[in-house]
Coordinates of C-alpha atoms in Angstrom, one line a residue:
X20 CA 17.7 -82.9 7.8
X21 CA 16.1 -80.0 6.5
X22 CA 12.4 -80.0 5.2
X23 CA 13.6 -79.0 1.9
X24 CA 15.8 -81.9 1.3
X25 CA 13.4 -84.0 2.4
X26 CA 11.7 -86.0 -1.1
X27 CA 8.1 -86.3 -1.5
X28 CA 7.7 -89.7 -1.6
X29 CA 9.5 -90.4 1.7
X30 CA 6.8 -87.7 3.6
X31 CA 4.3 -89.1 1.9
X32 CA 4.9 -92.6 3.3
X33 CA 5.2 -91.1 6.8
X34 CA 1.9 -89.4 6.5
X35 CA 0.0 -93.2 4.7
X36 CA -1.2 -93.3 1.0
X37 CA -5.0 -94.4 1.1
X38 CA -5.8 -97.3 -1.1
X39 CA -8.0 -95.5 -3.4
X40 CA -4.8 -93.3 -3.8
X41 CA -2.8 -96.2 -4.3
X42 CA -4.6 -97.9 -7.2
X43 CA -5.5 -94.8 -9.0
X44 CA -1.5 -93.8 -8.8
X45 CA -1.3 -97.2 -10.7
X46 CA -3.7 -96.8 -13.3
X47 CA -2.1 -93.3 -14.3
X48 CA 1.4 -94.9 -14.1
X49 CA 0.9 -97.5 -16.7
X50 CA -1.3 -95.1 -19.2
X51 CA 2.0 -92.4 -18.4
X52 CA 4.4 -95.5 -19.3
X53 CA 2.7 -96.7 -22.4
X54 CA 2.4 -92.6 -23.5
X55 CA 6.3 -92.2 -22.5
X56 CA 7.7 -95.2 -24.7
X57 CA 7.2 -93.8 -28.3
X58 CA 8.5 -90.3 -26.9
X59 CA 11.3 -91.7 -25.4
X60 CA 12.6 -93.4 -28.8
X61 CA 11.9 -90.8 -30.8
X62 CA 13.8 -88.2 -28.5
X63 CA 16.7 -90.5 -28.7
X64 CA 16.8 -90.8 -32.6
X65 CA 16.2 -87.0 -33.0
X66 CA 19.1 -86.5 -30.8
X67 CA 21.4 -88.6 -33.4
X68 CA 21.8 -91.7 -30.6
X69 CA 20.2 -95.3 -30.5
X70 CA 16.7 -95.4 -29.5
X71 CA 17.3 -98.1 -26.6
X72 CA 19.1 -95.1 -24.6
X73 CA 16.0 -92.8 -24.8
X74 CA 14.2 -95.5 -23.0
X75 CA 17.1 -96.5 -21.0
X76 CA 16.9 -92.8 -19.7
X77 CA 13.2 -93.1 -19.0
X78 CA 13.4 -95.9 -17.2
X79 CA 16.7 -95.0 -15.0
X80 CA 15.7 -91.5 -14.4
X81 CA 11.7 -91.9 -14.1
X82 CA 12.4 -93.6 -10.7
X83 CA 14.9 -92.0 -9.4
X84 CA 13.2 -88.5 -10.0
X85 CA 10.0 -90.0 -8.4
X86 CA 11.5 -91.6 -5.6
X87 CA 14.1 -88.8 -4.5
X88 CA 12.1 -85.3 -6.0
X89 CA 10.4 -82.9 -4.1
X90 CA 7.0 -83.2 -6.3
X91 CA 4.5 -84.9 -6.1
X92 CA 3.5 -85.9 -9.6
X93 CA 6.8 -84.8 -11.6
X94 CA 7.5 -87.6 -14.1
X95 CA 10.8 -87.6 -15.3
X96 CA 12.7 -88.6 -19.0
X97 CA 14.1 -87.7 -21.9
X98 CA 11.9 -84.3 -23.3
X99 CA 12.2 -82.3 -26.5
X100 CA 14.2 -79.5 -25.1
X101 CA 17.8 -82.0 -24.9
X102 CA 17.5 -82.9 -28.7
X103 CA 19.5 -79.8 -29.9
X104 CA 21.9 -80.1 -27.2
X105 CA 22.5 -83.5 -27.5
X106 CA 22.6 -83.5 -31.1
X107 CA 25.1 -81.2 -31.2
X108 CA 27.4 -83.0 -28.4
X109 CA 26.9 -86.1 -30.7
X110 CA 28.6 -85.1 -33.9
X111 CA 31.1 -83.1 -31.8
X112 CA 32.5 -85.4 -29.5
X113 CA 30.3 -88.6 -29.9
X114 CA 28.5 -90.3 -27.7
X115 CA 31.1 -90.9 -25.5
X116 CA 31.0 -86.9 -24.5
X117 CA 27.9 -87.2 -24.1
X118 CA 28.0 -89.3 -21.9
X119 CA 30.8 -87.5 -19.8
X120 CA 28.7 -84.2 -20.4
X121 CA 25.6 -85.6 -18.8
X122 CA 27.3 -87.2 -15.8
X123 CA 29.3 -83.9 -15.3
X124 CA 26.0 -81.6 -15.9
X125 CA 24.7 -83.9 -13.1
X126 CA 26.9 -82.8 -10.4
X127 CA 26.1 -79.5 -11.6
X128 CA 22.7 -79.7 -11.1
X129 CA 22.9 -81.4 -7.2
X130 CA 25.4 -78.1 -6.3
X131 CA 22.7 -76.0 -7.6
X132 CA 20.0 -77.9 -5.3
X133 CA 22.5 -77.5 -2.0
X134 CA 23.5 -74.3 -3.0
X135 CA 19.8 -73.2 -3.0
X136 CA 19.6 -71.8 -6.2
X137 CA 16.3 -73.4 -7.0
X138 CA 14.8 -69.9 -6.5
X139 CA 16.8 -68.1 -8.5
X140 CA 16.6 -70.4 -11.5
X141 CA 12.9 -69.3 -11.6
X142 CA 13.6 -66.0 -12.3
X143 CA 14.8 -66.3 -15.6
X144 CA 12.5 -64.1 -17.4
X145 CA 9.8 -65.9 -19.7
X146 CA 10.7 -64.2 -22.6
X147 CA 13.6 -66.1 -22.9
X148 CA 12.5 -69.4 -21.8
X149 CA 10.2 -68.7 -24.7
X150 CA 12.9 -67.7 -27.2
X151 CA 15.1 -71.1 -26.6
X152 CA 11.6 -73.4 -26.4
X153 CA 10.3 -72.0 -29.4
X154 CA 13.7 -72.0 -31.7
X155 CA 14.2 -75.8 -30.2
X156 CA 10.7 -76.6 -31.7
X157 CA 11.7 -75.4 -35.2
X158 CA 15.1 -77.3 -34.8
X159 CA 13.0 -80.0 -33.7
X160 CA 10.5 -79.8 -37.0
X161 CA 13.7 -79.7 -39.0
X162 CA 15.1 -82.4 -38.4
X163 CA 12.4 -84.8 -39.0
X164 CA 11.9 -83.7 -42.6
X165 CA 14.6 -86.7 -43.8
X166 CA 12.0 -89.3 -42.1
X167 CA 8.8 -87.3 -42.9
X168 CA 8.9 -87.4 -46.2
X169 CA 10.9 -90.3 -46.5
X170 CA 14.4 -88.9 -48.2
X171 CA 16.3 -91.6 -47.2
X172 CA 19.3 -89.4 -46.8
X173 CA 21.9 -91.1 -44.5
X174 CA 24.0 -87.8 -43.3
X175 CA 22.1 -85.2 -42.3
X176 CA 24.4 -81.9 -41.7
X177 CA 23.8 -80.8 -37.8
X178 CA 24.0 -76.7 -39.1
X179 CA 20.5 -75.9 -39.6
X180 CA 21.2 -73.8 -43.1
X181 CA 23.3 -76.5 -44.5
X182 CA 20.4 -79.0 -43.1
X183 CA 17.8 -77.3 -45.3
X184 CA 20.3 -77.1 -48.6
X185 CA 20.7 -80.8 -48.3
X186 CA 16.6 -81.1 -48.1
X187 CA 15.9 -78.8 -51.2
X188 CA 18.4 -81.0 -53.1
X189 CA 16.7 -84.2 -52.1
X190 CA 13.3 -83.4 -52.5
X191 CA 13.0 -85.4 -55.7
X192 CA 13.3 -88.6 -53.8
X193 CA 10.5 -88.0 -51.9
X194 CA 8.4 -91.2 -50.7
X195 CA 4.9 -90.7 -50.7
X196 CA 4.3 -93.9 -48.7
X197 CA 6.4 -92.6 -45.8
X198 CA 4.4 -89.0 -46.4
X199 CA 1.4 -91.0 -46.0
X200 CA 2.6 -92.8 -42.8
X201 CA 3.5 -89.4 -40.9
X202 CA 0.6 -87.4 -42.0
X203 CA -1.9 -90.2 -40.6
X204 CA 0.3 -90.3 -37.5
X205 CA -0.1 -86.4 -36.5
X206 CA -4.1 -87.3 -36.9
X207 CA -4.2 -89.9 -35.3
X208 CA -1.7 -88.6 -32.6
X209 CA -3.8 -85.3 -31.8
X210 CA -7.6 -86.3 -32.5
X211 CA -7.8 -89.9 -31.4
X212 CA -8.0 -89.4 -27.6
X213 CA -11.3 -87.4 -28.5
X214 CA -12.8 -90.9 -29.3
X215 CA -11.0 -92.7 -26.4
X216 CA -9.5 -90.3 -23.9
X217 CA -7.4 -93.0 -22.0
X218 CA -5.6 -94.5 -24.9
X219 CA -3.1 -92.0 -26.8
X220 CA -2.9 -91.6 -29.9
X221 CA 0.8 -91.8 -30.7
X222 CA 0.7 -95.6 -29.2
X223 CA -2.2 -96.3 -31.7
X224 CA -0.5 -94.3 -34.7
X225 CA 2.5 -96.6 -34.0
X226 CA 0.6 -100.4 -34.0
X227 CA -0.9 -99.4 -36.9
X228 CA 1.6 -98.2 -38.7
X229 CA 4.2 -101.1 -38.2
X230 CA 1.7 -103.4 -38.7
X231 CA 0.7 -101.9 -42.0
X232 CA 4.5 -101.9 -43.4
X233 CA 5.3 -105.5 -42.3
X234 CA 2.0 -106.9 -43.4
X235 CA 2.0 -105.2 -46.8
X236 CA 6.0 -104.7 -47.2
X237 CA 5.4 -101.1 -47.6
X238 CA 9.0 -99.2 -48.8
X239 CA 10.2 -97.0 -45.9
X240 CA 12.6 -96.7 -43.3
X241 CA 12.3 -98.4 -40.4
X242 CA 14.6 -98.6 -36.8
X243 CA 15.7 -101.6 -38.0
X244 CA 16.9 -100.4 -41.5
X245 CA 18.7 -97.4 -39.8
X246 CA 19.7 -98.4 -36.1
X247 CA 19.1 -102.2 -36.3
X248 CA 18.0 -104.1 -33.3
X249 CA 16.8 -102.9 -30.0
X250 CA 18.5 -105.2 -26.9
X251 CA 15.5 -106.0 -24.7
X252 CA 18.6 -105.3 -21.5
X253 CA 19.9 -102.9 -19.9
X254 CA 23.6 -103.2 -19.4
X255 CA 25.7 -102.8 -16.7
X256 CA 27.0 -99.2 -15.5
X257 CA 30.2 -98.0 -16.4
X258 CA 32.2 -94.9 -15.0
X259 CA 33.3 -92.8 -17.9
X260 CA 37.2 -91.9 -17.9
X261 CA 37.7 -88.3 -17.2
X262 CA 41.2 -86.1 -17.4
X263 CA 41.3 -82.6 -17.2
X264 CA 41.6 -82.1 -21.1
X265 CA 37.9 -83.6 -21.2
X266 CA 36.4 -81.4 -18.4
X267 CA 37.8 -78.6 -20.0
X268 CA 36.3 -79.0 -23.7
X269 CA 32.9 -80.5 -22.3
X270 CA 32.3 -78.3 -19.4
X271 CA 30.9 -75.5 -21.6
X272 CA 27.7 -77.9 -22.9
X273 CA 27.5 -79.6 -19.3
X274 CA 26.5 -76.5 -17.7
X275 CA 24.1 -75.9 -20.6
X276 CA 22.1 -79.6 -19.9
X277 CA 22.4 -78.6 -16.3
X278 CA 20.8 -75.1 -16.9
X279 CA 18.3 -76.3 -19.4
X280 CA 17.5 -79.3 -17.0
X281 CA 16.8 -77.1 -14.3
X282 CA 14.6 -74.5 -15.8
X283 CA 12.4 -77.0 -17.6
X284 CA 12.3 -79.6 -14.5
X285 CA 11.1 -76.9 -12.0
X286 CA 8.8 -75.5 -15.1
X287 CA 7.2 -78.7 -14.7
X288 CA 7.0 -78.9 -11.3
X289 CA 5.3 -75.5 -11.3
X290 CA 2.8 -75.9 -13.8
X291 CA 2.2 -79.5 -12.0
X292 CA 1.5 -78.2 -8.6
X293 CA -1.5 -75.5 -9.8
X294 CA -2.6 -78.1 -11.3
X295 CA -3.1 -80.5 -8.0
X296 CA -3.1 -77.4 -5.6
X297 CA 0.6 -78.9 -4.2
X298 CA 3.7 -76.8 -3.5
X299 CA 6.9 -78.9 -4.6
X300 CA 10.5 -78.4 -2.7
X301 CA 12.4 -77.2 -5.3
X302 CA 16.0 -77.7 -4.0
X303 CA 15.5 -81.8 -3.6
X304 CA 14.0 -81.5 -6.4
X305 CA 17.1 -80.4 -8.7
X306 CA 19.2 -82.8 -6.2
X307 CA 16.8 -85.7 -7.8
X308 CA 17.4 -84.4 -11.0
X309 CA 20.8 -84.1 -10.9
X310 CA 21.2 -88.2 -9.3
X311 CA 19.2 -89.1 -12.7
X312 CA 21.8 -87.7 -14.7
X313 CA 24.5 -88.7 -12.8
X314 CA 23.0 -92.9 -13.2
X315 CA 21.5 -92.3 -16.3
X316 CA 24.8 -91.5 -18.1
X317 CA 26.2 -94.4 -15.9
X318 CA 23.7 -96.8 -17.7
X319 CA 24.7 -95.3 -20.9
X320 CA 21.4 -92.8 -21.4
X321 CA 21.1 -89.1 -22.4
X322 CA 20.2 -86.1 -20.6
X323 CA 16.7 -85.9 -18.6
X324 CA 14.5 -83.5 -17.3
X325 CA 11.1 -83.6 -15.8
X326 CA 8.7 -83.7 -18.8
X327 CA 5.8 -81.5 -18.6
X328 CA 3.4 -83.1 -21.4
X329 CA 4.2 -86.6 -19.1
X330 CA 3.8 -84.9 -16.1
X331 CA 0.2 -83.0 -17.2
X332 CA -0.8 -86.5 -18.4
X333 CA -0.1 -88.4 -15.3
X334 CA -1.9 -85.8 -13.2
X335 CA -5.2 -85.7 -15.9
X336 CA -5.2 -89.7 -15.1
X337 CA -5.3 -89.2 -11.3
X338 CA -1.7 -89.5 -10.2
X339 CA -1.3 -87.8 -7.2
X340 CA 1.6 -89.9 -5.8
X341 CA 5.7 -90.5 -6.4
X342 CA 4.6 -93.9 -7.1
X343 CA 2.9 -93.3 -10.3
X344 CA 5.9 -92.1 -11.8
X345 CA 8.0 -95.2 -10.6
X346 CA 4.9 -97.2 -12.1
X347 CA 5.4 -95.8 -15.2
X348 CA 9.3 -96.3 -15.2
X349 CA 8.7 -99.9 -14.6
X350 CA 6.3 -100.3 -17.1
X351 CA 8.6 -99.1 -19.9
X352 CA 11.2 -101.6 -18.4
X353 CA 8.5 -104.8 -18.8
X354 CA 7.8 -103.3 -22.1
X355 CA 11.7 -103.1 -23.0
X356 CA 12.3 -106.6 -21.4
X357 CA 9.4 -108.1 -23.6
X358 CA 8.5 -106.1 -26.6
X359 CA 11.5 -104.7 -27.9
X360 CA 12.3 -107.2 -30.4
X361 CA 9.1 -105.6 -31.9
X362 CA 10.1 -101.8 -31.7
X363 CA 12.5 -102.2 -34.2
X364 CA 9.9 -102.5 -37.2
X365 CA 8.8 -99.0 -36.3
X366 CA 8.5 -96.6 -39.0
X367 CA 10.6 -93.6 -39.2
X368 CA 7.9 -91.5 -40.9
X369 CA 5.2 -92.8 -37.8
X370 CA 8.2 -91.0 -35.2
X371 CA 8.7 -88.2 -37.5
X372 CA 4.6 -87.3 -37.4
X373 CA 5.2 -88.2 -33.3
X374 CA 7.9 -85.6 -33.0
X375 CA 6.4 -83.1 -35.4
X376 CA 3.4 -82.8 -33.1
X377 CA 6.2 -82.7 -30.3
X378 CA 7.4 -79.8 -32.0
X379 CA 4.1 -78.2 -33.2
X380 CA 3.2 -78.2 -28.9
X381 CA 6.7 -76.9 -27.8
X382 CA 6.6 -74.0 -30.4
X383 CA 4.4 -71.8 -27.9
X384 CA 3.4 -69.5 -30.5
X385 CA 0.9 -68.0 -29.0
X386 CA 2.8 -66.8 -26.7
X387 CA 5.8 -65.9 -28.9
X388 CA 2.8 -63.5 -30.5
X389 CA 2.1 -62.2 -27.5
X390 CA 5.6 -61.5 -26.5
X391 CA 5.9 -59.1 -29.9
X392 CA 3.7 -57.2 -29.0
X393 CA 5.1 -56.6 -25.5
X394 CA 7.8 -54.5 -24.0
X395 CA 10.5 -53.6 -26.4
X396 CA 13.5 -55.3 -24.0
X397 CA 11.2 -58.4 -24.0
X398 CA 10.7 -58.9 -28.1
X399 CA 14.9 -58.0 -28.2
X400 CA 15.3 -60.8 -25.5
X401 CA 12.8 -63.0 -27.2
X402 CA 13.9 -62.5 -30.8
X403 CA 17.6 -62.9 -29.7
X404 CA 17.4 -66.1 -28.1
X405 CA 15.2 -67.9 -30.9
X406 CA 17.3 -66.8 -34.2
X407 CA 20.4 -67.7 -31.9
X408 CA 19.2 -71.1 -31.1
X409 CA 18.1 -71.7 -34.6
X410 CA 20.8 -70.2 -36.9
X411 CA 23.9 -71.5 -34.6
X412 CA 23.8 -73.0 -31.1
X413 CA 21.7 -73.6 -28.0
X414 CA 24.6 -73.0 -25.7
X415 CA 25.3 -69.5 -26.9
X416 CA 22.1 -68.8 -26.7
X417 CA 21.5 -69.2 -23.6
X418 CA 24.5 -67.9 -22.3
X419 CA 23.9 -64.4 -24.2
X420 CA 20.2 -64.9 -23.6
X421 CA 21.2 -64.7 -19.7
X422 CA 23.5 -62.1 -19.9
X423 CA 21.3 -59.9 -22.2
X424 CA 18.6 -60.6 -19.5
X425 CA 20.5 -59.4 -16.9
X426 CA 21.8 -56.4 -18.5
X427 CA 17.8 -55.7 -19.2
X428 CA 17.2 -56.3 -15.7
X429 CA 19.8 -53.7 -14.2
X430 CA 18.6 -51.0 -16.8
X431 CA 15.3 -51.6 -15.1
X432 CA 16.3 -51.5 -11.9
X433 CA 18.3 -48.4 -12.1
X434 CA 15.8 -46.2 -13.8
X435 CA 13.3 -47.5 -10.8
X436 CA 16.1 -45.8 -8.2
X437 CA 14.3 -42.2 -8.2
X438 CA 16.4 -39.3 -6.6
X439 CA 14.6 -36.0 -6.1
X440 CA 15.9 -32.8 -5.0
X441 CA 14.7 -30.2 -2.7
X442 CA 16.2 -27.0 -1.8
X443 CA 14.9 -23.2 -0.3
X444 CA 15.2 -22.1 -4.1
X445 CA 12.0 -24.2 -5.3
X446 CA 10.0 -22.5 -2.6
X447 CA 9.8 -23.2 1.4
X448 CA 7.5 -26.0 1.8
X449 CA 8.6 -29.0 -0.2
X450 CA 6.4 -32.8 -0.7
X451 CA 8.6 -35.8 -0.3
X452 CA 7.8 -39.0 -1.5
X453 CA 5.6 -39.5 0.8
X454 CA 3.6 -35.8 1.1
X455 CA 5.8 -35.1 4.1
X456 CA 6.2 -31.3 4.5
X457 CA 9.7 -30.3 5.8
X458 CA 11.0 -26.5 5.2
X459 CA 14.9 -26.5 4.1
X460 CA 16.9 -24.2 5.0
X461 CA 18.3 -20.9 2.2
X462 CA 21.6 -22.7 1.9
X463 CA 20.6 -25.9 2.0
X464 CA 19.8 -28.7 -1.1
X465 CA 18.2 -31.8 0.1
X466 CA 18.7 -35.3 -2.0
X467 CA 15.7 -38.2 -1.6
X468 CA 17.1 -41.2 -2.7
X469 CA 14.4 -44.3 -3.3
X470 CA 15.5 -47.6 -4.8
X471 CA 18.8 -49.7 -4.0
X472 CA 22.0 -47.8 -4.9
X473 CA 24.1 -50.9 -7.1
X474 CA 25.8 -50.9 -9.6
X475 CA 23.4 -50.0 -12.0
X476 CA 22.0 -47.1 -10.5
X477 CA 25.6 -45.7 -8.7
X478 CA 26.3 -43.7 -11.8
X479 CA 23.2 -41.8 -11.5
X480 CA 23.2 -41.2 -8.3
X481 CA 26.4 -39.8 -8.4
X482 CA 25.9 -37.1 -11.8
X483 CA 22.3 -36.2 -9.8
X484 CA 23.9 -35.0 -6.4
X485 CA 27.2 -33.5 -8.0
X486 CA 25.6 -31.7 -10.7
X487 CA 24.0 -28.8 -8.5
X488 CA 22.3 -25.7 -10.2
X489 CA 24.0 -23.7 -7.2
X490 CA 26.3 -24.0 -4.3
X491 CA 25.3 -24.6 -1.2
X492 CA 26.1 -24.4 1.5
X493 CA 25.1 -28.4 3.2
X494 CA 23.5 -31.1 0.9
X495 CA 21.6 -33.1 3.2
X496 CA 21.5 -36.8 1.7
X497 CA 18.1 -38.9 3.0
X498 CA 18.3 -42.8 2.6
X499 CA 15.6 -44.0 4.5
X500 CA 14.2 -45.8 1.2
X501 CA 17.5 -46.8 0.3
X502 CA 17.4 -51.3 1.4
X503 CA 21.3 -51.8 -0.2
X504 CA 24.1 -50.3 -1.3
X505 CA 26.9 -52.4 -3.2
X506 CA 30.6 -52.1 -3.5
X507 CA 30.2 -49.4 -6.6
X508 CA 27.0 -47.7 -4.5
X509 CA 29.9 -47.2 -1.7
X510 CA 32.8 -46.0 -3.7
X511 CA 30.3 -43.4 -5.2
X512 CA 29.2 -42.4 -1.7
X513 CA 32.7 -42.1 -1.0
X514 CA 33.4 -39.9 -4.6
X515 CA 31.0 -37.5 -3.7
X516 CA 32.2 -36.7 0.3
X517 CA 35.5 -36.1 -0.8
X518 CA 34.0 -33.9 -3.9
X519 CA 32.0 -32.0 -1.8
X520 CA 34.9 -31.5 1.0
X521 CA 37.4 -30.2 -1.9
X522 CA 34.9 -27.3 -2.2
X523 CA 33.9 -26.8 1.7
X524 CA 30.1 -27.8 1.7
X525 CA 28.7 -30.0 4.2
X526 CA 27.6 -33.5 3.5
X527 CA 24.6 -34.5 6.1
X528 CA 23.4 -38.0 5.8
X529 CA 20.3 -39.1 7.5
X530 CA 18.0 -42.1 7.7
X531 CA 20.4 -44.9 7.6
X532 CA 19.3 -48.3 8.5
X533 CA 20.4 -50.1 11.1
X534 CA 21.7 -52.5 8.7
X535 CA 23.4 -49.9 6.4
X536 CA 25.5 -48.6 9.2
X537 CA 27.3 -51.5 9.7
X538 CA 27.9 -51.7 6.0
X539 CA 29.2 -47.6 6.7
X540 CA 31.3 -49.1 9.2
X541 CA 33.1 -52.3 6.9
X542 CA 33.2 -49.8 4.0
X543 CA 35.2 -47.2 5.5
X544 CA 32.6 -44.6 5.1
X545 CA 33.6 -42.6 8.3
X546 CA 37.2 -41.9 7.2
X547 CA 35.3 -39.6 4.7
X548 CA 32.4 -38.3 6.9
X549 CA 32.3 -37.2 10.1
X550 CA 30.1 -39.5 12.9
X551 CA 28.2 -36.7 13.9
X552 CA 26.9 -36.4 10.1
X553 CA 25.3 -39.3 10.1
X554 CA 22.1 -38.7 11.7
X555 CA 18.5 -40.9 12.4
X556 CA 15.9 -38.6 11.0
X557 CA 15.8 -35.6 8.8
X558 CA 14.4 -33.5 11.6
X559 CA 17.6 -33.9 13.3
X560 CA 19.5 -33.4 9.8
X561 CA 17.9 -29.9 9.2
X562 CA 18.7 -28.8 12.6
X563 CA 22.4 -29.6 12.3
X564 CA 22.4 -27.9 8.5
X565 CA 20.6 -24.3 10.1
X566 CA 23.6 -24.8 12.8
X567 CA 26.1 -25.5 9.5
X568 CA 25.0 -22.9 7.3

């Protein structure tokens, strides 16, 4: 078995975990656990399902991510960036399709790791990883406004225009006790570990608060008033029924949860390894993440990723180890098996203040604000992807978000191609690209071609050469600074030698790669050019243009 598909956790064993290591992988795996559970409830409500399945999907997930990744300190779960996604799948096909979606986006996400496409998901430019995170956050913000301020209104629309029309028009039923809840909670959430760094906040925001409203029978919504009990069990797996009908309306926002999966899991994994100095194997790592899916669906969860505020946490408290992360997966199981008859009394306004500051931490907006003032393609990229994601749907954002990327990316890339022509005309002596001094021939134009010839570029290419300001008598075509050609590169190539043979000029060709001759060869370049044209070095290609001219 390859390195690469190798996880973690098993080379770690092989190498021995000191003791030290050991305990302190602990320590960080209960605080992670204890940080995860209130996360993992409140991602679950946000995304319009029962909060047992967010921690269902912590606990099924969190090992399996830390037992078969390829990081170190990657904890895995439910994370902010599903909620729109899942939300959206929810009151579309209920939770039933999500279900199939998530076990369908997991087998996605394992052919991405054994296709090796690891790599090439972290290419995505930033810009639009931004876009998505920061329109997810305001979705996110949105939606807790019911439970914030205590509205108490049982259908919330999913369209986020029609979401804020039903707010305006409930905003006379506003609850100041649940305001008061929720505002106390985002304190408490973001300035208490100042006092005691090892205790979060959100756990203390949460005791407090239910303890509060079932002491003093204070009037808000509660888990129980909305989702009822929590079971304190997780049931047994079940295979969901599939038929090609199914995978055909749910394989659109599969490959969306396996996309967004992706990126954000090996965003984590990134950010985690400069933080410990540790390089991660990205491919097992998406095969890990993809297992999750697969069993956490099976066990009746949602979609999860690798989280990166659990992830930064857990390597703060010393985690250094798989084993913290399947520490922390068991400790939300002890705390499910024991506690949640408790959990129910929650307040909805203590999650909302949670999520809020969930939201107010995925928003990025200092980088959105640096972004604007950036390159122009990067704010249109940027600003696409965030009104998209906001005003109508995550999917089509990222889908357009990709393919305006990429359409960004081969403007780039064929305005880098640079193409500059020499002849006897513009004087004897003539620099290249590199200050080379070569004298050309009276009768003869010489091309210098730098960059890949693809797609992008082909057209270019092809107007530059054929558009002449005289006619010679050979054009001399250098490519030593040429890596690729592609299919359209080639049919140009091909365009121009027959062009140029129409009107009986000469088409020399020198410094092809050693590589790029065999491509000449499958191609069919030769039935268009002579062998004997196609020479090493321009040297030789001057001498055979005096000989042509």
């Amino acid at each position: 078995m390859q390195k690469e598909f190798i996880p973690k956790l098993f080379s770690l064993l092989k190498q021995g975990i000191s003791k030290d290591t050991l305990i302190k992988d602990i320590i960080s795996g209960i605080i992670v656990g204890i940080v995860a559970l209130p996360l993992a409830i409140a991602f679950a409500i946000a995304s319009g399902v029962s909060p047992e399945k967010g921690i269902v999907t912590a606990i099924i997930a969190g090992i399996i991510i830390s037992t078969f990744g390829g990081s170190r300190v990657q904890i895995g779960g439910p994370t902010g960036a599903f909620v729109v996604i899942v939300y959206g799948i929810v009151q579309e096909y209920g939770t039933d399709g999500l279900t199939i979606a998530t076990f369908m986006a997991g087998f996605i996400i394992i052919g991405f790791g054994l296709a090796r496409l690891g790599n090439l998901l972290k290419y995505i430019p930033y810009s639009l990883i931004v876009g998505f995170t920061s329109g997810i956050a305001v979705i996110i913000f949105s939606s807790q406004i019911n439970d914030f301020f205590g509205l108490h209104i049982t259908k919330v629309p999913a369209d986020f225009m029609d979401k804020w029309v039903v707010y305006f028009n409930n905003f006379h039923k506003i609850n100041w006790y649940a305001i008061g809840i929720a505002v106390a909670t985002i304190f408490t959430t973001l300035y208490f570990q100042k006092i005691i760094k090892k205790l979060p906040g959100s756990i203390i925001a949460i005791v407090l608060s239910t303890i509060a409203v079932t002491v003093f029978h204070i009037p808000v919504d509660t888990i129980e008033s909305n989702f009822g009990s929590i079971p304190n069990q997780i049931g047994l797996p079940r295979i969901p029924k599939l038929d090609f009908d199914t995978i055909q309306a749910l394989i659109q926002p599969a490959f969306a949860i396996a996309i967004l999966g992706s990126i954000e899991s090996l965003l984590s994994a990134v950010v985690s390894d400069s933080m410990i100095g540790g390089k991660h194997r990205t491919n097992m790592e998406l095969v890990a993440q993809g297992a999750a899916n697969i069993m956490s669906s099976l066990f009746g969860g949602i979609p999860a990723t690798g989280a990166i505020a659990r992830t930064a946490t857990n390597v703060k408290n010393g985690g250094r180890t798989p084993i913290a992360g399947i520490v922390h997966a068991l400790v939300l199981l002890a705390i499910m098996l024991l506690f949640a008859p408790y959990a129910k009394l929650i307040p909805m306004s203590c999650l909302a203040g949670i999520l809020m500051v969930v939201a107010y931490h995925m928003s990025e907006w200092k980088q959105f604000r640096s972004i604007l003032k950036g390159n122009r393609m990067d704010i249109i990229i940027l600003l696409t992807t965030f009104l998209l994601t906001v005003i109508f749907d995550l999917v089509i954002a990222i889908e357009i978000g990709i393919v305006l990327s990429s359409f960004m990316f081969m403007k780039r890339m064929s305005e880098s191609v640079n193409i500059q022509g020499f002849s006897s005309e513009n004087g004897h002596e003539e620099h290249l690209f590199d200050d080379e001094l070569l004298e050309i021939p009276k009768g003869v134009i010489l091309y210098e071609i730098n960059g890949p010839l693809f797609f992008g570029a082909a057209r270019q290419f092809q107007e530059t050469i054929t558009n002449t300001h005289f006619q010679p008598q050979v054009i001399i075509i250098r490519m030593r600074y040429v890596p690729l050609i592609d299919a359209t590169g080639y049919q140009s190539i091909k365009e121009i030698l027959k062009s140029y043979q129409a009107r009986k000029i000469n088409v020399i060709i020198s410094g092809v790669s050693t590589s790029l001759m065999a491509d000449f060869e499958k191609n069919d370049i030769f039935s268009f050019i002579d062998r004997a044209f196609v020479v090493d070095d321009i040297h030789t290609a001057i001498e055979k243009a005096q000989e042509n001219v």
